[in-house]
PDB file of C-alpha atoms in Angstrom:
ATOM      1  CA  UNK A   1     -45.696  12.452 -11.064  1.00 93.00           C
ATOM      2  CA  UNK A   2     -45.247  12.022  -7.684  1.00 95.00           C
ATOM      3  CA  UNK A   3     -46.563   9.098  -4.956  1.00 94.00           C
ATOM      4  CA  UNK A   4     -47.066   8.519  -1.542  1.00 95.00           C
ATOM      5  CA  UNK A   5     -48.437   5.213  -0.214  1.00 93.00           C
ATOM      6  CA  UNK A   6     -48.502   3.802   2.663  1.00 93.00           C
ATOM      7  CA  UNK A   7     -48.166  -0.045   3.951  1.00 91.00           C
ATOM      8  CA  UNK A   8     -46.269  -0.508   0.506  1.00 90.00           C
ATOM      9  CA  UNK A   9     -46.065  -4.251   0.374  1.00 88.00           C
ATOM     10  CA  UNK A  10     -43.050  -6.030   0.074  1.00 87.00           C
ATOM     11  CA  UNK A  11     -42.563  -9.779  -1.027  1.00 81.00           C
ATOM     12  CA  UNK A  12     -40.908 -12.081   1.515  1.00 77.00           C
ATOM     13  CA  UNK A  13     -38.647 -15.426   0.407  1.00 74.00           C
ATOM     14  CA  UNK A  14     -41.033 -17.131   2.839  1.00 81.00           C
ATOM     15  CA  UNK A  15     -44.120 -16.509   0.433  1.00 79.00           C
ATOM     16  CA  UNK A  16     -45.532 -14.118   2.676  1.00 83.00           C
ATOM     17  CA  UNK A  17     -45.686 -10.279   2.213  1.00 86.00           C
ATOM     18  CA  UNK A  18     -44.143  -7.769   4.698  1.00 87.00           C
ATOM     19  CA  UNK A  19     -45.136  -4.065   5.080  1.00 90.00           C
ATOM     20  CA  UNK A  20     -43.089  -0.946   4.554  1.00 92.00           C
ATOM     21  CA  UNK A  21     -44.602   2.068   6.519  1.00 91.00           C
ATOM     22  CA  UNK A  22     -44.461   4.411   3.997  1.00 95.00           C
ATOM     23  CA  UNK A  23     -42.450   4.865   0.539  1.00 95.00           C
ATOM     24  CA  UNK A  24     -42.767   7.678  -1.854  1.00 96.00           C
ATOM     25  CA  UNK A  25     -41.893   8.002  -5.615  1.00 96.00           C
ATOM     26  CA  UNK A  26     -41.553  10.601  -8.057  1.00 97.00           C
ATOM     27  CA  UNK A  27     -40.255  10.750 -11.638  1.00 97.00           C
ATOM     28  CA  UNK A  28     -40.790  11.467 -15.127  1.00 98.00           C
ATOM     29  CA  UNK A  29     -43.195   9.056 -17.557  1.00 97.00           C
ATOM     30  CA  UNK A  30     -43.439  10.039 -21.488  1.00 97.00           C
ATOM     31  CA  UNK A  31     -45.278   8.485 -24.302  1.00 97.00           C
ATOM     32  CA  UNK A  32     -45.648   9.189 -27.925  1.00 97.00           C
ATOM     33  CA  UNK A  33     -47.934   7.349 -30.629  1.00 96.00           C
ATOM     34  CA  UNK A  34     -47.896   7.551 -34.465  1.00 97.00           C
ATOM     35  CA  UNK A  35     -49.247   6.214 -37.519  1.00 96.00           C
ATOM     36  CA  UNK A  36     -46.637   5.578 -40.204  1.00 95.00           C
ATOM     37  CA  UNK A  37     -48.876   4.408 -42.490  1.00 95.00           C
ATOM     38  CA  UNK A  38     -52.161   3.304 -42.932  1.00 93.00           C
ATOM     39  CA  UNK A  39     -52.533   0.148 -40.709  1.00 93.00           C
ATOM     40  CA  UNK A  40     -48.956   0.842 -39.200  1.00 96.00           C
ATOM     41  CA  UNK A  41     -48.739   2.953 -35.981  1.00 97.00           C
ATOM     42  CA  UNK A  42     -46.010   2.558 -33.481  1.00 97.00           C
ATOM     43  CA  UNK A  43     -45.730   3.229 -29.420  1.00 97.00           C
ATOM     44  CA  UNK A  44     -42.676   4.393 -27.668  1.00 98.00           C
ATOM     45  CA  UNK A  45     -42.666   5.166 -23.442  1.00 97.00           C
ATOM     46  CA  UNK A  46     -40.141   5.863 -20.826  1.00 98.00           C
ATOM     47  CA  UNK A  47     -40.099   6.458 -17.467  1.00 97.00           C
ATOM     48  CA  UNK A  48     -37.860   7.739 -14.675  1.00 98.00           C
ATOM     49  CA  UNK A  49     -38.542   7.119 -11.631  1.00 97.00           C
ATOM     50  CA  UNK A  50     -36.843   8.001  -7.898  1.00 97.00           C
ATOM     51  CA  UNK A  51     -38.162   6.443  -4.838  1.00 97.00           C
ATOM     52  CA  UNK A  52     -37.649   6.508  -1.061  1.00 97.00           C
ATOM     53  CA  UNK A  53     -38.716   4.617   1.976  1.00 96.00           C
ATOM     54  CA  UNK A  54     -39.929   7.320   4.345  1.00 96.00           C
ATOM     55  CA  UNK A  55     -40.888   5.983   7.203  1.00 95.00           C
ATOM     56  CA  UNK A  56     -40.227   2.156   8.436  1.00 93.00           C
ATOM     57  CA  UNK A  57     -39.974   0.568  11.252  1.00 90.00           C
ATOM     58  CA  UNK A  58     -36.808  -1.794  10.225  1.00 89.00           C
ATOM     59  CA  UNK A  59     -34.808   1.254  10.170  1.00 90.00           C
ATOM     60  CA  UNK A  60     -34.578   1.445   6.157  1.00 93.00           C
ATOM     61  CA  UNK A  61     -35.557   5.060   5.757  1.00 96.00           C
ATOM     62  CA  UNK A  62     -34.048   6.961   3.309  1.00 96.00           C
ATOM     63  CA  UNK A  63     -33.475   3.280   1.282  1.00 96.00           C
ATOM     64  CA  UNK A  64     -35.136   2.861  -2.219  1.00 96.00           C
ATOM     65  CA  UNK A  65     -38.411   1.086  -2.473  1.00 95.00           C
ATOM     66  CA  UNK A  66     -38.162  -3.001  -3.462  1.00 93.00           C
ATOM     67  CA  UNK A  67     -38.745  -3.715  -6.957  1.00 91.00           C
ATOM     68  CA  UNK A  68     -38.636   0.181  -8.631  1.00 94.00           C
ATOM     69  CA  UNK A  69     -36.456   0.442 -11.583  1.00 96.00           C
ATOM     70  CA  UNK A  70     -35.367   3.750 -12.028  1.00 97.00           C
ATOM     71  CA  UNK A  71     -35.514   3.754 -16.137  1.00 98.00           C
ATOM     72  CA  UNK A  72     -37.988   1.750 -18.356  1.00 97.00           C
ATOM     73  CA  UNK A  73     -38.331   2.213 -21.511  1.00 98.00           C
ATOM     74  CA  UNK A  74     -40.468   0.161 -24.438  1.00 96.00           C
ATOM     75  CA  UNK A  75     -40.734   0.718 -28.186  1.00 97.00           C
ATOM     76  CA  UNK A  76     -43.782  -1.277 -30.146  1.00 96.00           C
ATOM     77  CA  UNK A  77     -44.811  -0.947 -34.055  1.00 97.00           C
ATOM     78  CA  UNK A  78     -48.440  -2.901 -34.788  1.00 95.00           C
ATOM     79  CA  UNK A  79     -49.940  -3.517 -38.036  1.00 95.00           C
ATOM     80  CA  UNK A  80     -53.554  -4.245 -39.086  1.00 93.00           C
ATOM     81  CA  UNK A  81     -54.219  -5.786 -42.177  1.00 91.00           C
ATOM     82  CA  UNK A  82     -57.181  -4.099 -43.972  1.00 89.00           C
ATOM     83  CA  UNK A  83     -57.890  -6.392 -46.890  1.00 78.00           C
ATOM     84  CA  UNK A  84     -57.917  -9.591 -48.132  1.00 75.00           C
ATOM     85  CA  UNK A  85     -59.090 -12.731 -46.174  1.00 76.00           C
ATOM     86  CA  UNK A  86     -57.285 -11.777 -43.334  1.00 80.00           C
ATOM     87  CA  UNK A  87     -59.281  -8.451 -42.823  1.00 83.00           C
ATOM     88  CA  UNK A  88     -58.809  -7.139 -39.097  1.00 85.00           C
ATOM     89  CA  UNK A  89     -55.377  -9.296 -38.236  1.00 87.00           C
ATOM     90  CA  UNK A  90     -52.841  -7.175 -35.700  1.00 90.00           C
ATOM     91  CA  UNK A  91     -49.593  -8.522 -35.507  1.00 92.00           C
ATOM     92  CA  UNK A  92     -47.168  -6.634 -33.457  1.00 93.00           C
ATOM     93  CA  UNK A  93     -43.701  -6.557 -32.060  1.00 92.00           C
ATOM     94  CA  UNK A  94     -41.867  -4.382 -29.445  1.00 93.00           C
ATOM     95  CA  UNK A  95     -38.758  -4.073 -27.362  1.00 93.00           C
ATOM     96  CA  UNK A  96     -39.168  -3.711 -23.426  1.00 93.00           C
ATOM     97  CA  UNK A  97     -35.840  -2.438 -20.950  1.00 95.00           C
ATOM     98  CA  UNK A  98     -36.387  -2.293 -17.210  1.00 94.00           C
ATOM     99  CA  UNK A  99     -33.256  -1.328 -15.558  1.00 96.00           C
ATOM    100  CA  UNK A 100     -31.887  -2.787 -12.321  1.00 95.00           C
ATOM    101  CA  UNK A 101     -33.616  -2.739  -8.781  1.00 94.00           C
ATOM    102  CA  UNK A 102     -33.301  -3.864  -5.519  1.00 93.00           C
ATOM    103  CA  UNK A 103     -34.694  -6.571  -4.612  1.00 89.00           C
ATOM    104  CA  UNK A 104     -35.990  -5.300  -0.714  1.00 90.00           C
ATOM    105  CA  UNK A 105     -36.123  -2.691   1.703  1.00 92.00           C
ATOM    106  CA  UNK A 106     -32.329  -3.350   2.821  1.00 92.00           C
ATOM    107  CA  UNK A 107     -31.163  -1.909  -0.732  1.00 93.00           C
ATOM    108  CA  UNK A 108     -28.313  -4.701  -0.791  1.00 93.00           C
ATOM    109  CA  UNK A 109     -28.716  -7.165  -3.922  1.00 91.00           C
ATOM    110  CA  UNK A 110     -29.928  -5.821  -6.616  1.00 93.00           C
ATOM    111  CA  UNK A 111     -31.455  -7.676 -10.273  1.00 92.00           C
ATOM    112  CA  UNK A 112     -29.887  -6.860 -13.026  1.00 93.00           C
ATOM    113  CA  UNK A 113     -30.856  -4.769 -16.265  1.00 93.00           C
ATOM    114  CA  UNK A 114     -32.703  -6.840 -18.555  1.00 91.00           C
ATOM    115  CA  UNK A 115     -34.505  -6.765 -22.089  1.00 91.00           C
ATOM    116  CA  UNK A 116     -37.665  -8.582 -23.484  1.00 87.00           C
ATOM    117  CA  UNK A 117     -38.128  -8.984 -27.065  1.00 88.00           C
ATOM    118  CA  UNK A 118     -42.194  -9.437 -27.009  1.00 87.00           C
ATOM    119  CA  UNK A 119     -44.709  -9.660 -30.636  1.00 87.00           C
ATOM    120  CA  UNK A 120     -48.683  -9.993 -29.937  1.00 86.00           C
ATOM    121  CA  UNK A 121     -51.606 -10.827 -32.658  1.00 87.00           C
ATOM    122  CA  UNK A 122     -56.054 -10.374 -32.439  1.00 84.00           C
ATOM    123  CA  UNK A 123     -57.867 -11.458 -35.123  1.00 83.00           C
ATOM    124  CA  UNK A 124     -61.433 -10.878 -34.879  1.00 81.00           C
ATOM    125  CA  UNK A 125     -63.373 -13.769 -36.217  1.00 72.00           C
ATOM    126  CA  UNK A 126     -65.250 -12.837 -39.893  1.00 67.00           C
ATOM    127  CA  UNK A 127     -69.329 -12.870 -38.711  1.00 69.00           C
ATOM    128  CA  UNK A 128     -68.766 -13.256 -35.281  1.00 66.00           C
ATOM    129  CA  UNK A 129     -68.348 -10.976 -31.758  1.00 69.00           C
ATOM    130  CA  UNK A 130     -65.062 -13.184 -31.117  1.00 73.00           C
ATOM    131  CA  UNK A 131     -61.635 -11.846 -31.449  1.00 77.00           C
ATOM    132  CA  UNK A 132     -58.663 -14.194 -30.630  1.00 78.00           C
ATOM    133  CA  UNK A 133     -55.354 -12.574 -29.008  1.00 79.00           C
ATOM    134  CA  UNK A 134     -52.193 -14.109 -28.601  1.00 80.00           C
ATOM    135  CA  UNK A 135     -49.141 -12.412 -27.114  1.00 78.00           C
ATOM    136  CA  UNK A 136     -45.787 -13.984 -26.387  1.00 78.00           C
ATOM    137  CA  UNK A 137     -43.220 -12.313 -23.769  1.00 77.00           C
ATOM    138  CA  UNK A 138     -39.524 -13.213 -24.181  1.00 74.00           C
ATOM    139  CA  UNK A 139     -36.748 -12.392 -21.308  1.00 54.00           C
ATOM    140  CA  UNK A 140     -33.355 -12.189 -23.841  1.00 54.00           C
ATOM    141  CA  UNK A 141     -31.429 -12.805 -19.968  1.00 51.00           C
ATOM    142  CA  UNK A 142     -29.179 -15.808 -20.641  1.00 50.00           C
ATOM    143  CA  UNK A 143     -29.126 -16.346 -17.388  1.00 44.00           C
ATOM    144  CA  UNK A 144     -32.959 -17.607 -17.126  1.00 40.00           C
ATOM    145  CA  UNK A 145     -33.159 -21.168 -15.501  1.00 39.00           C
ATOM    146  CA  UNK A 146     -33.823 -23.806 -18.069  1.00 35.00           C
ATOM    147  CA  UNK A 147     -37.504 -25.110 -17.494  1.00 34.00           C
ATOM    148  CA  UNK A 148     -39.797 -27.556 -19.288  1.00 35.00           C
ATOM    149  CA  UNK A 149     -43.367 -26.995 -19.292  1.00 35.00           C
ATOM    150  CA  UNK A 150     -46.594 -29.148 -20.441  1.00 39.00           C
ATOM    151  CA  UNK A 151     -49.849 -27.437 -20.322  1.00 42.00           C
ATOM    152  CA  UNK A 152     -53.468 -29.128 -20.780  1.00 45.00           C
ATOM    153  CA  UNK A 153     -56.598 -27.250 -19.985  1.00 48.00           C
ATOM    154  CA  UNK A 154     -60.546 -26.679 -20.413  1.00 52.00           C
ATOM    155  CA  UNK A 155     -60.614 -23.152 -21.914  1.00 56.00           C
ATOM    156  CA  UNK A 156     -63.653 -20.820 -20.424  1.00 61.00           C
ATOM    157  CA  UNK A 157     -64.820 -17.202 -22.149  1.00 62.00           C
ATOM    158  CA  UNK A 158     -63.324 -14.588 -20.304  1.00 66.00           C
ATOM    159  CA  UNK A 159     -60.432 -16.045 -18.823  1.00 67.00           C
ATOM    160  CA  UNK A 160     -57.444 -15.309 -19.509  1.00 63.00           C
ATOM    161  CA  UNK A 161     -54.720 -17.822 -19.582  1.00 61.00           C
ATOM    162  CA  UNK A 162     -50.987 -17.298 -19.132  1.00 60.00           C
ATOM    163  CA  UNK A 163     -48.644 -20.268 -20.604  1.00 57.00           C
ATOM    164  CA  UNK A 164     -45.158 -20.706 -19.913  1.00 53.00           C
ATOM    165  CA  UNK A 165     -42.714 -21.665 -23.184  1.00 53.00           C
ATOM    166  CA  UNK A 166     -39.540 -23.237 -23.822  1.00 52.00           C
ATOM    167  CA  UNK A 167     -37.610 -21.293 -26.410  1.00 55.00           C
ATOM    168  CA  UNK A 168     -34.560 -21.915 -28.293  1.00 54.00           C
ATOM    169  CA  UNK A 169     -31.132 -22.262 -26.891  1.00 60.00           C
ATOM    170  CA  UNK A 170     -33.086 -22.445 -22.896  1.00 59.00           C
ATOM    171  CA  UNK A 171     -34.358 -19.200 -23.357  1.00 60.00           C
ATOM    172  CA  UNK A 172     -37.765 -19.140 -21.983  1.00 60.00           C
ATOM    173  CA  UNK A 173     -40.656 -16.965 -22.455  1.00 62.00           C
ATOM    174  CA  UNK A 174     -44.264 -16.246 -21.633  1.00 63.00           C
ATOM    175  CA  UNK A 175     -47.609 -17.163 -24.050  1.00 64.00           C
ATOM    176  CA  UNK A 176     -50.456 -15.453 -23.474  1.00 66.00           C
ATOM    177  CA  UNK A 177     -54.136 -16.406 -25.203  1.00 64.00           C
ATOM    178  CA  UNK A 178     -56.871 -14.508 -24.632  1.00 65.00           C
ATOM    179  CA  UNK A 179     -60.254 -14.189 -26.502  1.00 62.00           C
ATOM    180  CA  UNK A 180     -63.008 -11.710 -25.960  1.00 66.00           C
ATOM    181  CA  UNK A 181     -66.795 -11.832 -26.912  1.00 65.00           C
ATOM    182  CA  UNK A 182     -68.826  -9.119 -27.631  1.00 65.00           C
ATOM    183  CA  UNK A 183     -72.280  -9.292 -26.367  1.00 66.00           C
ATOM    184  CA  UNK A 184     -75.220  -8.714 -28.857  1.00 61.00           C
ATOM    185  CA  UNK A 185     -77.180  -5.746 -28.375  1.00 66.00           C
ATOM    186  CA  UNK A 186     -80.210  -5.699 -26.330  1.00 68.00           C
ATOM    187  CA  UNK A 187     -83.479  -6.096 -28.555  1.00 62.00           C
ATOM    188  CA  UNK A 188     -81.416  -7.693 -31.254  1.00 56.00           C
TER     189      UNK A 188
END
């Protein structure tokens, strides 16, 4: 593939976002997808990818774009259950690598390499159109700041919420849940 964008935006510590003139990327993406066995399929992706600042008016041509790791890489394996009372039920895990990047235009601190040990589940409801879907994100970095969350909300259909977690040890992590409704036909 190759990209060419222009007023790439670029996150300042300030909260605001800054504009690079124009960046370009180009690289490599591959995918393959299986099934192992019925109900069992697996995913597995990487990507290479070069970019370049190519024209900018803070004098960082020729610097790597903010926030582009050069390798990423994931592996997942999902199973759905096909009998039983638990007809329908995906549970899946996977294993997520982005590799270091700079941080802005100036190319001069980067953040490091870091793994994500991640596992979803849906489970459409039996006689419904509903289908509840959790997914939880973990960052294995031991250097993640310790933080304590509480969260209390009024759920809505078709939102999607995004929960911050605690984990063992101060490792934190991210909770997803998520349903979905499927609309009845028309003239039913």
């Amino acid at each position: 593939f190759r990209v060419r964008r222009t007023n790439v935006p670029e996150a300042d510590p300030r909260g605001f976002y800054r504009q690079i003139g124009k960046g370009e990327s180009h690289g490599l993406e591959l995918e393959a997808v299986g099934a192992l066995a019925p109900g069992l399929t697996t995913r597995a992706g990487y990507a290479w990818t070069q970019t370049e600042i190519t024209r900018d008016s803070l004098g960082t041509t020729g610097r790597e774009l903010p926030n582009a790791p050069r390798h990423k890489a994931n592996v997942w394996i999902r199973y759905r259950f096909a009998g039983s009372t638990v007809r329908g039920l995906m549970i899946a895990g996977g294993v997520v690598y982005e590799g270091d990047r700079f941080t802005s235009r100036d190319n001069v601190i980067a953040a490091p390499a870091y793994t994500r040990f991640d596992a979803s589940s849906s489970w459409p409801l039996p006689g419904r159109r509903l289908t509840l879907g959790l997914v939880a994100e973990n960052d294995d970095d031991e250097r993640t700041d310790d933080v304590t969350s509480f969260v209390s909300f009024h759920a809505f259909a078709g939102t999607e919420y995004q929960i911050a977690v605690d984990g063992y040890e101060g490792e934190s992590g991210l909770v997803t849940l998520s349903w979905s409704f499927t609309p009845r036909p028309e003239g039913i």
